[in-house]
PDB file of C-alpha atoms and ligand atoms in Angstrom:
ATOM      1  CA  MET A   1    -269.157-132.477-114.515  1.00 97.00           C
ATOM      2  CA  GLU A   2    -267.118-129.404-115.318  1.00 98.00           C
ATOM      3  CA  ARG A   3    -263.669-129.415-116.907  1.00 98.00           C
ATOM      4  CA  VAL A   4    -261.066-127.795-114.681  1.00 98.00           C
ATOM      5  CA  TYR A   5    -257.513-126.849-115.615  1.00 98.00           C
ATOM      6  CA  ILE A   6    -254.972-126.651-112.805  1.00 98.00           C
ATOM      7  CA  GLY A   7    -251.614-124.924-113.103  1.00 98.00           C
ATOM      8  CA  MET A   8    -248.795-126.597-111.197  1.00 98.00           C
ATOM      9  CA  GLY A   9    -245.438-125.093-110.293  1.00 97.00           C
ATOM     10  CA  SER A  10    -242.471-125.895-108.081  1.00 97.00           C
ATOM     11  CA  ASN A  11    -239.014-124.474-107.610  1.00 96.00           C
ATOM     12  CA  LEU A  12    -237.831-126.213-104.438  1.00 93.00           C
ATOM     13  CA  ALA A  13    -237.016-129.720-103.239  1.00 89.00           C
ATOM     14  CA  ALA A  14    -236.819-131.634-106.551  1.00 93.00           C
ATOM     15  CA  PRO A  15    -239.509-129.807-108.562  1.00 95.00           C
ATOM     16  CA  ALA A  16    -240.282-132.605-111.036  1.00 97.00           C
ATOM     17  CA  GLU A  17    -240.750-135.021-108.130  1.00 96.00           C
ATOM     18  CA  GLN A  18    -243.113-132.489-106.509  1.00 95.00           C
ATOM     19  CA  LEU A  19    -245.184-132.336-109.691  1.00 98.00           C
ATOM     20  CA  ARG A  20    -245.312-136.135-109.990  1.00 98.00           C
ATOM     21  CA  SER A  21    -246.587-136.380-106.404  1.00 97.00           C
ATOM     22  CA  ALA A  22    -249.144-133.671-107.121  1.00 97.00           C
ATOM     23  CA  VAL A  23    -250.383-135.541-110.186  1.00 98.00           C
ATOM     24  CA  ALA A  24    -250.907-138.663-108.071  1.00 98.00           C
ATOM     25  CA  ALA A  25    -252.795-136.637-105.452  1.00 98.00           C
ATOM     26  CA  LEU A  26    -254.965-134.862-108.038  1.00 98.00           C
ATOM     27  CA  ALA A  27    -255.862-138.178-109.635  1.00 98.00           C
ATOM     28  CA  ARG A  28    -257.312-139.306-106.282  1.00 98.00           C
ATOM     29  CA  LEU A  29    -259.551-136.264-105.681  1.00 98.00           C
ATOM     30  CA  PRO A  30    -263.132-137.136-104.729  1.00 98.00           C
ATOM     31  CA  GLN A  31    -266.047-136.427-107.099  1.00 98.00           C
ATOM     32  CA  SER A  32    -263.525-136.025-109.887  1.00 98.00           C
ATOM     33  CA  GLU A  33    -262.288-137.867-112.963  1.00 98.00           C
ATOM     34  CA  TRP A  34    -258.709-137.547-114.049  1.00 98.00           C
ATOM     35  CA  VAL A  35    -258.263-136.247-117.620  1.00 98.00           C
ATOM     36  CA  GLY A  36    -254.519-135.795-118.027  1.00 98.00           C
ATOM     37  CA  VAL A  37    -251.370-133.770-117.540  1.00 98.00           C
ATOM     38  CA  SER A  38    -249.171-131.839-119.956  1.00 98.00           C
ATOM     39  CA  ALA A  39    -245.440-132.252-120.333  1.00 98.00           C
ATOM     40  CA  PHE A  40    -243.285-130.575-117.701  1.00 98.00           C
ATOM     41  CA  TYR A  41    -241.645-127.273-118.655  1.00 98.00           C
ATOM     42  CA  GLN A  42    -238.726-125.468-117.041  1.00 98.00           C
ATOM     43  CA  SER A  43    -238.254-121.704-117.036  1.00 98.00           C
ATOM     44  CA  ASP A  44    -236.589-118.954-115.066  1.00 97.00           C
ATOM     45  CA  SER A  45    -238.623-117.387-112.289  1.00 96.00           C
ATOM     46  CA  LEU A  46    -240.427-114.199-113.202  1.00 94.00           C
ATOM     47  CA  LEU A  47    -238.867-112.788-110.042  1.00 92.00           C
ATOM     48  CA  PRO A  48    -235.078-112.653-110.056  1.00 91.00           C
ATOM     49  CA  GLY A  49    -233.064-114.488-107.436  1.00 92.00           C
ATOM     50  CA  GLN A  50    -235.241-117.615-107.212  1.00 94.00           C
ATOM     51  CA  PRO A  51    -234.449-121.103-108.506  1.00 95.00           C
ATOM     52  CA  ARG A  52    -235.865-122.112-111.889  1.00 97.00           C
ATOM     53  CA  TYR A  53    -239.433-123.397-111.924  1.00 97.00           C
ATOM     54  CA  THR A  54    -240.876-126.579-113.292  1.00 98.00           C
ATOM     55  CA  ASN A  55    -244.479-126.052-114.441  1.00 98.00           C
ATOM     56  CA  ALA A  56    -247.244-128.180-115.929  1.00 98.00           C
ATOM     57  CA  VAL A  57    -251.015-128.116-116.352  1.00 98.00           C
ATOM     58  CA  ALA A  58    -253.433-130.869-115.303  1.00 98.00           C
ATOM     59  CA  ALA A  59    -257.048-131.346-116.358  1.00 98.00           C
ATOM     60  CA  LEU A  60    -259.874-133.048-114.535  1.00 98.00           C
ATOM     61  CA  ASP A  61    -263.636-133.246-114.628  1.00 98.00           C
ATOM     62  CA  THR A  62    -265.295-132.566-111.312  1.00 98.00           C
ATOM     63  CA  THR A  63    -268.571-132.029-109.514  1.00 98.00           C
ATOM     64  CA  LEU A  64    -266.761-130.392-106.602  1.00 98.00           C
ATOM     65  CA  ALA A  65    -267.721-126.777-105.940  1.00 98.00           C
ATOM     66  CA  PRO A  66    -264.897-124.333-106.745  1.00 98.00           C
ATOM     67  CA  LEU A  67    -264.097-123.512-103.104  1.00 98.00           C
ATOM     68  CA  ASP A  68    -264.119-127.211-102.188  1.00 98.00           C
ATOM     69  CA  LEU A  69    -261.645-127.861-104.988  1.00 98.00           C
ATOM     70  CA  LEU A  70    -259.540-124.930-103.738  1.00 98.00           C
ATOM     71  CA  ASP A  71    -259.540-126.430-100.210  1.00 98.00           C
ATOM     72  CA  ALA A  72    -258.419-129.784-101.640  1.00 98.00           C
ATOM     73  CA  LEU A  73    -255.617-128.157-103.654  1.00 98.00           C
ATOM     74  CA  GLN A  74    -254.378-126.218-100.625  1.00 97.00           C
ATOM     75  CA  ALA A  75    -254.384-129.438 -98.591  1.00 97.00           C
ATOM     76  CA  ILE A  76    -252.173-131.070-101.254  1.00 97.00           C
ATOM     77  CA  GLU A  77    -249.830-128.044-101.216  1.00 96.00           C
ATOM     78  CA  ASN A  78    -249.576-128.279 -97.444  1.00 95.00           C
ATOM     79  CA  GLU A  79    -248.996-132.052 -97.506  1.00 93.00           C
ATOM     80  CA  GLN A  80    -246.091-131.418 -99.845  1.00 91.00           C
ATOM     81  CA  GLY A  81    -244.452-129.058 -97.401  1.00 87.00           C
ATOM     82  CA  ARG A  82    -245.608-125.678 -98.679  1.00 83.00           C
ATOM     83  CA  GLU A  83    -244.612-122.921 -96.293  1.00 84.00           C
ATOM     84  CA  ARG A  84    -246.250-119.567 -96.761  1.00 76.00           C
ATOM     85  CA  LEU A  85    -243.434-117.287 -95.702  1.00 77.00           C
ATOM     86  CA  GLU A  86    -243.654-114.569 -98.334  1.00 81.00           C
ATOM     87  CA  ARG A  87    -246.254-113.901-100.978  1.00 79.00           C
ATOM     88  CA  TRP A  88    -244.224-114.532-104.153  1.00 79.00           C
ATOM     89  CA  GLY A  89    -241.572-116.673-102.500  1.00 82.00           C
ATOM     90  CA  PRO A  90    -240.100-119.942-103.738  1.00 85.00           C
ATOM     91  CA  ARG A  91    -242.359-122.914-103.081  1.00 88.00           C
ATOM     92  CA  THR A  92    -242.336-126.699-103.071  1.00 93.00           C
ATOM     93  CA  LEU A  93    -245.722-126.757-104.778  1.00 96.00           C
ATOM     94  CA  ASP A  94    -248.191-124.255-106.149  1.00 96.00           C
ATOM     95  CA  LEU A  95    -251.560-125.431-107.474  1.00 97.00           C
ATOM     96  CA  ASP A  96    -253.733-122.808-109.166  1.00 97.00           C
ATOM     97  CA  ILE A  97    -257.219-123.181-110.589  1.00 98.00           C
ATOM     98  CA  LEU A  98    -256.759-121.656-114.049  1.00 98.00           C
ATOM     99  CA  LEU A  99    -260.195-122.343-115.529  1.00 97.00           C
ATOM    100  CA  PHE A 100    -263.321-123.891-114.036  1.00 97.00           C
ATOM    101  CA  GLY A 101    -265.710-124.793-116.838  1.00 96.00           C
ATOM    102  CA  ASP A 102    -266.739-121.466-118.287  1.00 93.00           C
ATOM    103  CA  ARG A 103    -267.250-119.846-114.911  1.00 94.00           C
ATOM    104  CA  LEU A 104    -266.182-116.388-113.897  1.00 94.00           C
ATOM    105  CA  ILE A 105    -265.403-116.404-110.190  1.00 96.00           C
ATOM    106  CA  ASP A 106    -264.505-113.250-108.281  1.00 96.00           C
ATOM    107  CA  GLN A 107    -264.270-114.012-104.602  1.00 97.00           C
ATOM    108  CA  PRO A 108    -261.690-112.990-102.022  1.00 96.00           C
ATOM    109  CA  ARG A 109    -260.169-116.488-101.966  1.00 96.00           C
ATOM    110  CA  LEU A 110    -260.583-117.377-105.604  1.00 97.00           C
ATOM    111  CA  LYS A 111    -260.499-115.525-108.890  1.00 97.00           C
ATOM    112  CA  VAL A 112    -261.056-117.533-112.077  1.00 96.00           C
ATOM    113  CA  PRO A 113    -259.746-117.315-114.772  1.00 95.00           C
ATOM    114  CA  HIS A 114    -256.465-117.065-112.938  1.00 93.00           C
ATOM    115  CA  TYR A 115    -254.908-113.585-113.104  1.00 87.00           C
ATOM    116  CA  HIS A 116    -252.015-113.268-115.576  1.00 89.00           C
ATOM    117  CA  MET A 117    -252.482-116.738-117.072  1.00 94.00           C
ATOM    118  CA  GLN A 118    -253.213-115.099-120.404  1.00 93.00           C
ATOM    119  CA  GLU A 119    -249.679-113.791-120.764  1.00 93.00           C
ATOM    120  CA  ARG A 120    -247.602-116.515-119.144  1.00 97.00           C
ATOM    121  CA  ALA A 121    -245.889-118.906-121.523  1.00 98.00           C
ATOM    122  CA  PHE A 122    -245.350-121.470-118.745  1.00 98.00           C
ATOM    123  CA  VAL A 123    -249.162-121.663-118.358  1.00 98.00           C
ATOM    124  CA  LEU A 124    -250.367-121.269-121.955  1.00 97.00           C
ATOM    125  CA  TYR A 125    -248.090-123.803-123.674  1.00 98.00           C
ATOM    126  CA  PRO A 126    -248.820-126.684-121.295  1.00 98.00           C
ATOM    127  CA  LEU A 127    -252.516-125.722-121.301  1.00 98.00           C
ATOM    128  CA  ALA A 128    -252.494-125.965-125.089  1.00 98.00           C
ATOM    129  CA  GLU A 129    -251.475-129.625-124.847  1.00 98.00           C
ATOM    130  CA  LEU A 130    -254.769-130.410-123.098  1.00 98.00           C
ATOM    131  CA  ALA A 131    -257.306-127.778-124.152  1.00 98.00           C
ATOM    132  CA  PRO A 132    -258.772-127.141-127.616  1.00 96.00           C
ATOM    133  CA  ALA A 133    -257.268-124.188-129.524  1.00 94.00           C
ATOM    134  CA  ASP A 134    -260.729-122.639-129.820  1.00 94.00           C
ATOM    135  CA  LEU A 135    -261.139-122.571-126.025  1.00 95.00           C
ATOM    136  CA  ARG A 136    -262.411-119.085-125.211  1.00 92.00           C
ATOM    137  CA  LEU A 137    -261.284-117.180-122.161  1.00 87.00           C
ATOM    138  CA  ALA A 138    -263.345-114.651-120.267  1.00 77.00           C
ATOM    139  CA  ASP A 139    -262.216-111.748-122.414  1.00 80.00           C
ATOM    140  CA  GLY A 140    -263.405-113.511-125.568  1.00 86.00           C
ATOM    141  CA  ARG A 141    -259.958-114.358-126.882  1.00 92.00           C
ATOM    142  CA  THR A 142    -259.203-117.921-127.865  1.00 95.00           C
ATOM    143  CA  LEU A 143    -256.304-119.951-126.563  1.00 96.00           C
ATOM    144  CA  ALA A 144    -254.853-119.877-130.091  1.00 96.00           C
ATOM    145  CA  GLU A 145    -254.879-116.060-130.063  1.00 96.00           C
ATOM    146  CA  LEU A 146    -253.255-115.915-126.652  1.00 95.00           C
ATOM    147  CA  LEU A 147    -250.516-118.292-127.783  1.00 96.00           C
ATOM    148  CA  GLU A 148    -249.874-116.195-130.860  1.00 96.00           C
ATOM    149  CA  ALA A 149    -249.321-113.158-128.621  1.00 95.00           C
ATOM    150  CA  CYS A 150    -247.072-115.084-126.207  1.00 95.00           C
ATOM    151  CA  PRO A 151    -243.821-116.257-127.734  1.00 95.00           C
ATOM    152  CA  PHE A 152    -242.315-119.589-126.693  1.00 96.00           C
ATOM    153  CA  VAL A 153    -239.323-117.881-125.103  1.00 94.00           C
ATOM    154  CA  GLY A 154    -237.310-119.111-122.150  1.00 96.00           C
ATOM    155  CA  LEU A 155    -239.320-122.315-121.885  1.00 97.00           C
ATOM    156  CA  GLU A 156    -237.715-125.717-121.964  1.00 98.00           C
ATOM    157  CA  ARG A 157    -240.096-128.619-122.574  1.00 98.00           C
ATOM    158  CA  LEU A 158    -238.857-131.718-120.786  1.00 97.00           C
ATOM    159  CA  THR A 159    -239.108-135.024-122.584  1.00 92.00           C
ATOM    160  CA  THR A 160    -240.078-137.045-119.516  1.00 90.00           C
ATOM    161  CA  ASN A 161    -242.495-136.155-116.754  1.00 92.00           C
TER     162      ASN A 161
HETATM  163  N1  LIG B 201    -242.003-118.129-112.662  1.00 83.27           N
HETATM  164  C1  LIG B 201    -242.120-119.291-113.333  1.00 83.27           C
HETATM  165  N2  LIG B 201    -241.303-119.529-114.357  1.00 83.27           N
HETATM  166  N3  LIG B 201    -243.051-120.216-112.991  1.00 83.27           N
HETATM  167  C2  LIG B 201    -243.907-120.007-111.944  1.00 83.27           C
HETATM  168  O1  LIG B 201    -244.744-120.866-111.648  1.00 83.27           O
HETATM  169  C3  LIG B 201    -243.798-118.795-111.227  1.00 83.27           C
HETATM  170  N4  LIG B 201    -244.622-118.508-110.168  1.00 83.27           N
HETATM  171  C4  LIG B 201    -244.517-117.366-109.471  1.00 83.27           C
HETATM  172  C5  LIG B 201    -243.523-116.305-109.830  1.00 83.27           C
HETATM  173  C6  LIG B 201    -242.615-116.010-108.630  1.00 83.27           C
HETATM  174  C7  LIG B 201    -244.291-115.064-110.220  1.00 83.27           C
HETATM  175  N5  LIG B 201    -242.683-116.699-110.948  1.00 83.27           N
HETATM  176  C8  LIG B 201    -242.828-117.865-111.619  1.00 83.27           C
HETATM  177  O2  LIG B 201    -245.331-117.144-108.452  1.00 83.27           O
END
């Protein structure tokens, strides 16, 4: 089994409800054991002119191969009405593989660790609820160091998921 962290985001069609449905779907993935989910966090979109996002991070242990997990995540996105109209457009559900054990994956469909996760508060703070502070990313920095360099600004931690 390898521990996988999945970033979740939504900014359309009742985002918190989208994340709750995604959690239920992730908990039913084959060859996988559910570990847990962070609190939900709201923040403005990094791109102006989009609705605010709700984000969270989920953890599971899996024996699925990375591309099989990616297929399963894309199927869940599609089931929840994801339409791929524009690359950075608003979406009902985005599921990103952030970390897959300690693997480095560089394939056309999948790059792990996920690009930009190291500087995004809406990824790092929920991740820190699930992962140990001494978790080391590919560049050798620990999660604690990344958090120190990434202020908790513009994030609103919701009290109920
Ligand atoms: N902004 C926030 N706050 N959360 C996201 O998940 C998110 N995802 C994106 C862009 C449009 C870059 N901005 C985001 O893809």
